[in-house]
């Protein structure tokens, strides 16, 4: 009965997306993102969530992006809006840009059941994500670095951006530096990336503080081990 009761109020929650108050719209969007189990009902409101990507209020746009990332199982509907989420990487609001990178991270790591068109849409977003490493906002830069680490399955594309990730170790912000080292550490566990990481490794410790340096040492230890051993970390 409780499940049926929730199902019946979803249309009312969706109707709240038209509310004049941005707080109400944001709350409604966030609620819909947590109701993916109600497949048939939620599928019908995805277009309304997508419309909120154009909202004048940045909180509403951020909420819409985050909810779409949580609804990745609706691959047919979500695949078509990935380019719109990618466009939000250029949003004037830094919170919206960070939400877009986080959402793409959720969409990019959903296993092997995704159709080829969905995977291709994520792959095509990588150059735009790479541009975020130059973002003026440190959180957007840090989130973008972590996102690239989550997209390791696209190893051909990710291999080409590893030098850019390594360059972020020189970033003025410690969180960005830490994200860079941690991402490279995770990528170093996969044999496809070891050779390119070994090339960039010598320049990596010059600007690190003590905590970051310890992570870098762990990274180096991963690279020095035989490939079959790296997977145990």
Short mmCIF file of C-alpha atoms in Angstrom, two decimals:
data_model
loop_
_atom_site.label_atom_id
_atom_site.label_comp_id
_atom_site.label_asym_id
_atom_site.label_seq_id
_atom_site.Cartn_x
_atom_site.Cartn_y
_atom_site.Cartn_z
CA UNK A 1 0.00 0.00 0.00
CA UNK A 2 2.84 2.39 0.82
CA UNK A 3 4.44 1.74 -2.58
CA UNK A 4 1.14 2.37 -4.34
CA UNK A 5 0.68 5.56 -2.35
CA UNK A 6 4.10 6.84 -3.49
CA UNK A 7 3.29 5.93 -7.08
CA UNK A 8 0.09 7.96 -7.00
CA UNK A 9 1.80 11.15 -5.80
CA UNK A 10 4.53 11.15 -8.45
CA UNK A 11 2.35 13.10 -10.93
CA UNK A 12 1.78 15.74 -8.24
CA UNK A 13 5.52 15.96 -7.58
CA UNK A 14 6.08 16.35 -11.32
CA UNK A 15 3.48 19.11 -11.41
CA UNK A 16 5.56 20.98 -8.82
CA UNK A 17 8.22 21.45 -11.50
CA UNK A 18 6.00 24.26 -12.78
CA UNK A 19 5.92 25.99 -9.40
CA UNK A 20 7.09 29.60 -9.33
CA UNK A 21 9.35 28.98 -6.33
CA UNK A 22 12.81 27.71 -7.22
CA UNK A 23 13.14 25.90 -3.87
CA UNK A 24 9.95 23.96 -4.58
CA UNK A 25 11.12 23.04 -8.09
CA UNK A 26 14.54 21.96 -6.82
CA UNK A 27 13.00 19.80 -4.08
CA UNK A 28 10.59 18.21 -6.55
CA UNK A 29 13.38 17.39 -9.00
CA UNK A 30 15.54 15.88 -6.25
CA UNK A 31 12.62 13.75 -5.07
CA UNK A 32 12.01 12.39 -8.57
CA UNK A 33 15.67 11.39 -8.82
CA UNK A 34 15.21 9.09 -5.80
CA UNK A 35 12.13 7.33 -7.21
CA UNK A 36 13.71 5.38 -10.08
CA UNK A 37 12.14 2.13 -8.86
CA UNK A 38 8.77 3.41 -10.07
CA UNK A 39 9.86 2.78 -13.63
CA UNK A 40 6.74 3.41 -15.68
CA UNK A 41 5.71 6.55 -13.81
CA UNK A 42 9.18 8.14 -13.64
CA UNK A 43 9.84 7.51 -17.33
CA UNK A 44 6.98 9.84 -18.22
CA UNK A 45 8.37 12.77 -16.21
CA UNK A 46 11.96 12.65 -17.51
CA UNK A 47 11.17 15.17 -20.30
CA UNK A 48 9.94 17.61 -17.62
CA UNK A 49 13.19 17.20 -15.68
CA UNK A 50 15.15 17.80 -18.89
CA UNK A 51 13.25 21.06 -19.44
CA UNK A 52 14.57 22.25 -16.08
CA UNK A 53 18.11 22.27 -17.50
CA UNK A 54 17.07 25.53 -19.17
CA UNK A 55 15.73 27.09 -15.97
CA UNK A 56 16.99 30.55 -15.07
CA UNK A 57 17.70 29.47 -11.48
CA UNK A 58 21.06 27.70 -11.06
CA UNK A 59 19.79 25.61 -8.12
CA UNK A 60 17.04 24.20 -10.31
CA UNK A 61 19.51 23.42 -13.10
CA UNK A 62 21.85 21.69 -10.63
CA UNK A 63 19.01 19.61 -9.17
CA UNK A 64 17.87 18.58 -12.65
CA UNK A 65 21.36 17.49 -13.66
CA UNK A 66 21.86 15.48 -10.45
CA UNK A 67 18.49 13.73 -10.83
CA UNK A 68 19.19 12.77 -14.43
CA UNK A 69 22.45 11.19 -13.28
CA UNK A 70 20.51 9.04 -10.81
CA UNK A 71 18.09 7.88 -13.52
CA UNK A 72 20.75 6.25 -15.71
CA UNK A 73 18.81 2.98 -15.88
CA UNK A 74 16.37 4.70 -18.23
CA UNK A 75 19.00 4.47 -20.93
CA UNK A 76 16.76 5.24 -23.89
CA UNK A 77 15.50 8.47 -22.37
CA UNK A 78 18.77 9.56 -20.73
CA UNK A 79 20.99 8.85 -23.75
CA UNK A 80 19.37 11.66 -25.71
CA UNK A 81 19.98 14.24 -22.97
CA UNK A 82 23.68 13.50 -22.37
CA UNK A 83 24.66 16.27 -24.86
CA UNK A 84 22.50 18.70 -22.84
CA UNK A 85 24.27 17.68 -19.63
CA UNK A 86 27.62 18.13 -21.41
CA UNK A 87 26.54 21.66 -22.39
CA UNK A 88 26.04 22.37 -18.69
CA UNK A 89 29.80 21.92 -18.23
CA UNK A 90 29.98 25.45 -19.68
CA UNK A 91 27.28 26.89 -17.41
CA UNK A 92 28.02 30.28 -15.85
CA UNK A 93 27.39 28.84 -12.38
CA UNK A 94 30.20 26.72 -10.91
CA UNK A 95 27.77 24.55 -8.90
CA UNK A 96 25.96 23.64 -12.12
CA UNK A 97 29.26 22.76 -13.78
CA UNK A 98 30.23 20.54 -10.84
CA UNK A 99 26.81 18.88 -10.86
CA UNK A 100 27.24 18.13 -14.57
CA UNK A 101 30.59 16.41 -14.03
CA UNK A 102 29.22 14.36 -11.12
CA UNK A 103 26.16 13.36 -13.15
CA UNK A 104 28.30 12.25 -16.09
CA UNK A 105 30.35 10.19 -13.62
CA UNK A 106 27.19 8.37 -12.52
CA UNK A 107 26.11 7.82 -16.12
CA UNK A 108 29.55 6.63 -17.20
CA UNK A 109 29.94 3.88 -14.63
CA UNK A 110 26.79 1.83 -14.98
CA UNK A 111 28.20 -1.49 -16.19
CA UNK A 112 28.07 -3.45 -19.42
CA UNK A 113 24.30 -3.44 -19.97
CA UNK A 114 24.30 -0.02 -21.64
CA UNK A 115 23.57 0.14 -25.38
CA UNK A 116 26.36 1.18 -27.73
CA UNK A 117 24.70 4.55 -28.41
CA UNK A 118 24.74 5.37 -24.69
CA UNK A 119 28.42 4.46 -24.37
CA UNK A 120 29.29 6.50 -27.46
CA UNK A 121 27.51 9.54 -26.01
CA UNK A 122 29.64 9.32 -22.86
CA UNK A 123 32.81 8.83 -24.91
CA UNK A 124 32.06 11.95 -26.96
CA UNK A 125 31.78 13.96 -23.73
CA UNK A 126 35.42 13.32 -22.70
CA UNK A 127 36.92 16.31 -24.62
CA UNK A 128 34.41 18.64 -22.93
CA UNK A 129 35.23 17.14 -19.54
CA UNK A 130 38.91 17.70 -20.26
CA UNK A 131 38.22 21.40 -20.83
CA UNK A 132 36.92 21.58 -17.25
CA UNK A 133 40.47 21.04 -15.99
CA UNK A 134 40.99 24.71 -16.91
CA UNK A 135 37.88 25.87 -15.03
CA UNK A 136 38.33 28.91 -12.77
CA UNK A 137 36.52 27.08 -9.94
CA UNK A 138 38.65 24.57 -8.03
CA UNK A 139 35.68 22.29 -7.28
CA UNK A 140 34.82 22.03 -10.97
CA UNK A 141 38.45 21.14 -11.74
CA UNK A 142 38.64 18.58 -8.96
CA UNK A 143 35.33 16.95 -9.91
CA UNK A 144 36.34 16.76 -13.57
CA UNK A 145 39.61 15.02 -12.67
CA UNK A 146 37.78 12.44 -10.55
CA UNK A 147 35.23 11.93 -13.34
CA UNK A 148 37.97 11.16 -15.87
CA UNK A 149 39.21 8.49 -13.48
CA UNK A 150 35.75 6.89 -13.45
CA UNK A 151 35.79 6.66 -17.24
CA UNK A 152 38.82 4.37 -17.38
CA UNK A 153 36.90 1.87 -19.50
CA UNK A 154 37.34 4.30 -22.40
CA UNK A 155 41.05 3.62 -22.17
CA UNK A 156 41.98 4.91 -25.65
CA UNK A 157 40.52 8.32 -24.85
CA UNK A 158 41.69 8.40 -21.23
CA UNK A 159 45.28 7.54 -22.19
CA UNK A 160 45.45 10.78 -24.16
CA UNK A 161 44.30 12.92 -21.21
CA UNK A 162 46.62 11.43 -18.56
CA UNK A 163 49.30 14.12 -19.16
CA UNK A 164 46.65 16.80 -18.55
CA UNK A 165 45.57 15.08 -15.33
CA UNK A 166 49.22 14.92 -14.25
CA UNK A 167 49.65 18.62 -15.04
CA UNK A 168 46.98 19.36 -12.41
CA UNK A 169 49.41 18.19 -9.74
CA UNK A 170 50.89 21.68 -10.10
CA UNK A 171 47.51 23.29 -9.35
CA UNK A 172 47.44 26.01 -6.70
CA UNK A 173 44.57 24.26 -4.90
CA UNK A 174 45.45 21.28 -2.70
CA UNK A 175 42.11 19.52 -3.36
CA UNK A 176 42.78 19.61 -7.10
CA UNK A 177 46.30 18.29 -6.55
CA UNK A 178 45.00 15.49 -4.36
CA UNK A 179 42.31 14.58 -6.92
CA UNK A 180 44.99 14.42 -9.60
CA UNK A 181 47.32 12.16 -7.63
CA UNK A 182 44.47 9.91 -6.44
CA UNK A 183 43.07 9.55 -9.96
CA UNK A 184 46.49 8.67 -11.36
CA UNK A 185 46.96 6.18 -8.53
CA UNK A 186 43.69 4.46 -9.46
CA UNK A 187 44.51 4.47 -13.17
CA UNK A 188 47.95 2.99 -12.41
CA UNK A 189 46.23 -0.19 -11.23
CA UNK A 190 45.30 -0.92 -14.84
CA UNK A 191 47.98 -2.17 -17.20
CA UNK A 192 46.67 -0.05 -20.10
CA UNK A 193 47.84 3.13 -18.38
CA UNK A 194 51.11 2.12 -16.69
CA UNK A 195 53.44 3.13 -19.53
CA UNK A 196 52.03 6.65 -19.97
CA UNK A 197 51.90 7.26 -16.19
CA UNK A 198 55.55 6.23 -15.90
CA UNK A 199 56.38 8.96 -18.41
CA UNK A 200 54.66 11.73 -16.41
CA UNK A 201 55.61 10.44 -12.94
CA UNK A 202 59.03 12.15 -12.57
CA UNK A 203 57.46 15.63 -12.52
CA UNK A 204 54.75 14.76 -10.02
CA UNK A 205 56.26 15.41 -6.58
CA UNK A 206 57.56 18.96 -6.91
CA UNK A 207 54.48 20.80 -5.57
CA UNK A 208 52.96 18.21 -3.20
CA UNK A 209 52.51 18.62 0.53
CA UNK A 210 53.27 15.76 2.95
CA UNK A 211 49.88 14.03 2.69
CA UNK A 212 49.79 14.31 -1.09
CA UNK A 213 53.36 13.07 -1.31
CA UNK A 214 52.44 9.87 0.56
CA UNK A 215 49.72 9.19 -2.01
CA UNK A 216 52.23 9.79 -4.80
CA UNK A 217 54.62 7.29 -3.21
CA UNK A 218 51.82 4.73 -3.19
CA UNK A 219 51.27 5.48 -6.87
CA UNK A 220 54.93 4.91 -7.62
CA UNK A 221 54.86 1.59 -5.74
CA UNK A 222 51.94 0.48 -7.93
CA UNK A 223 53.92 1.30 -11.05
CA UNK A 224 57.01 -0.58 -9.90
CA UNK A 225 55.09 -3.79 -9.30
CA UNK A 226 54.44 -6.36 -12.05
CA UNK A 227 51.12 -5.70 -13.88
CA UNK A 228 49.48 -8.80 -12.37
CA UNK A 229 50.13 -7.42 -8.86
CA UNK A 230 48.64 -3.97 -9.47
CA UNK A 231 45.09 -5.33 -9.48
CA UNK A 232 45.41 -6.40 -5.84
CA UNK A 233 45.39 -2.81 -4.57
#
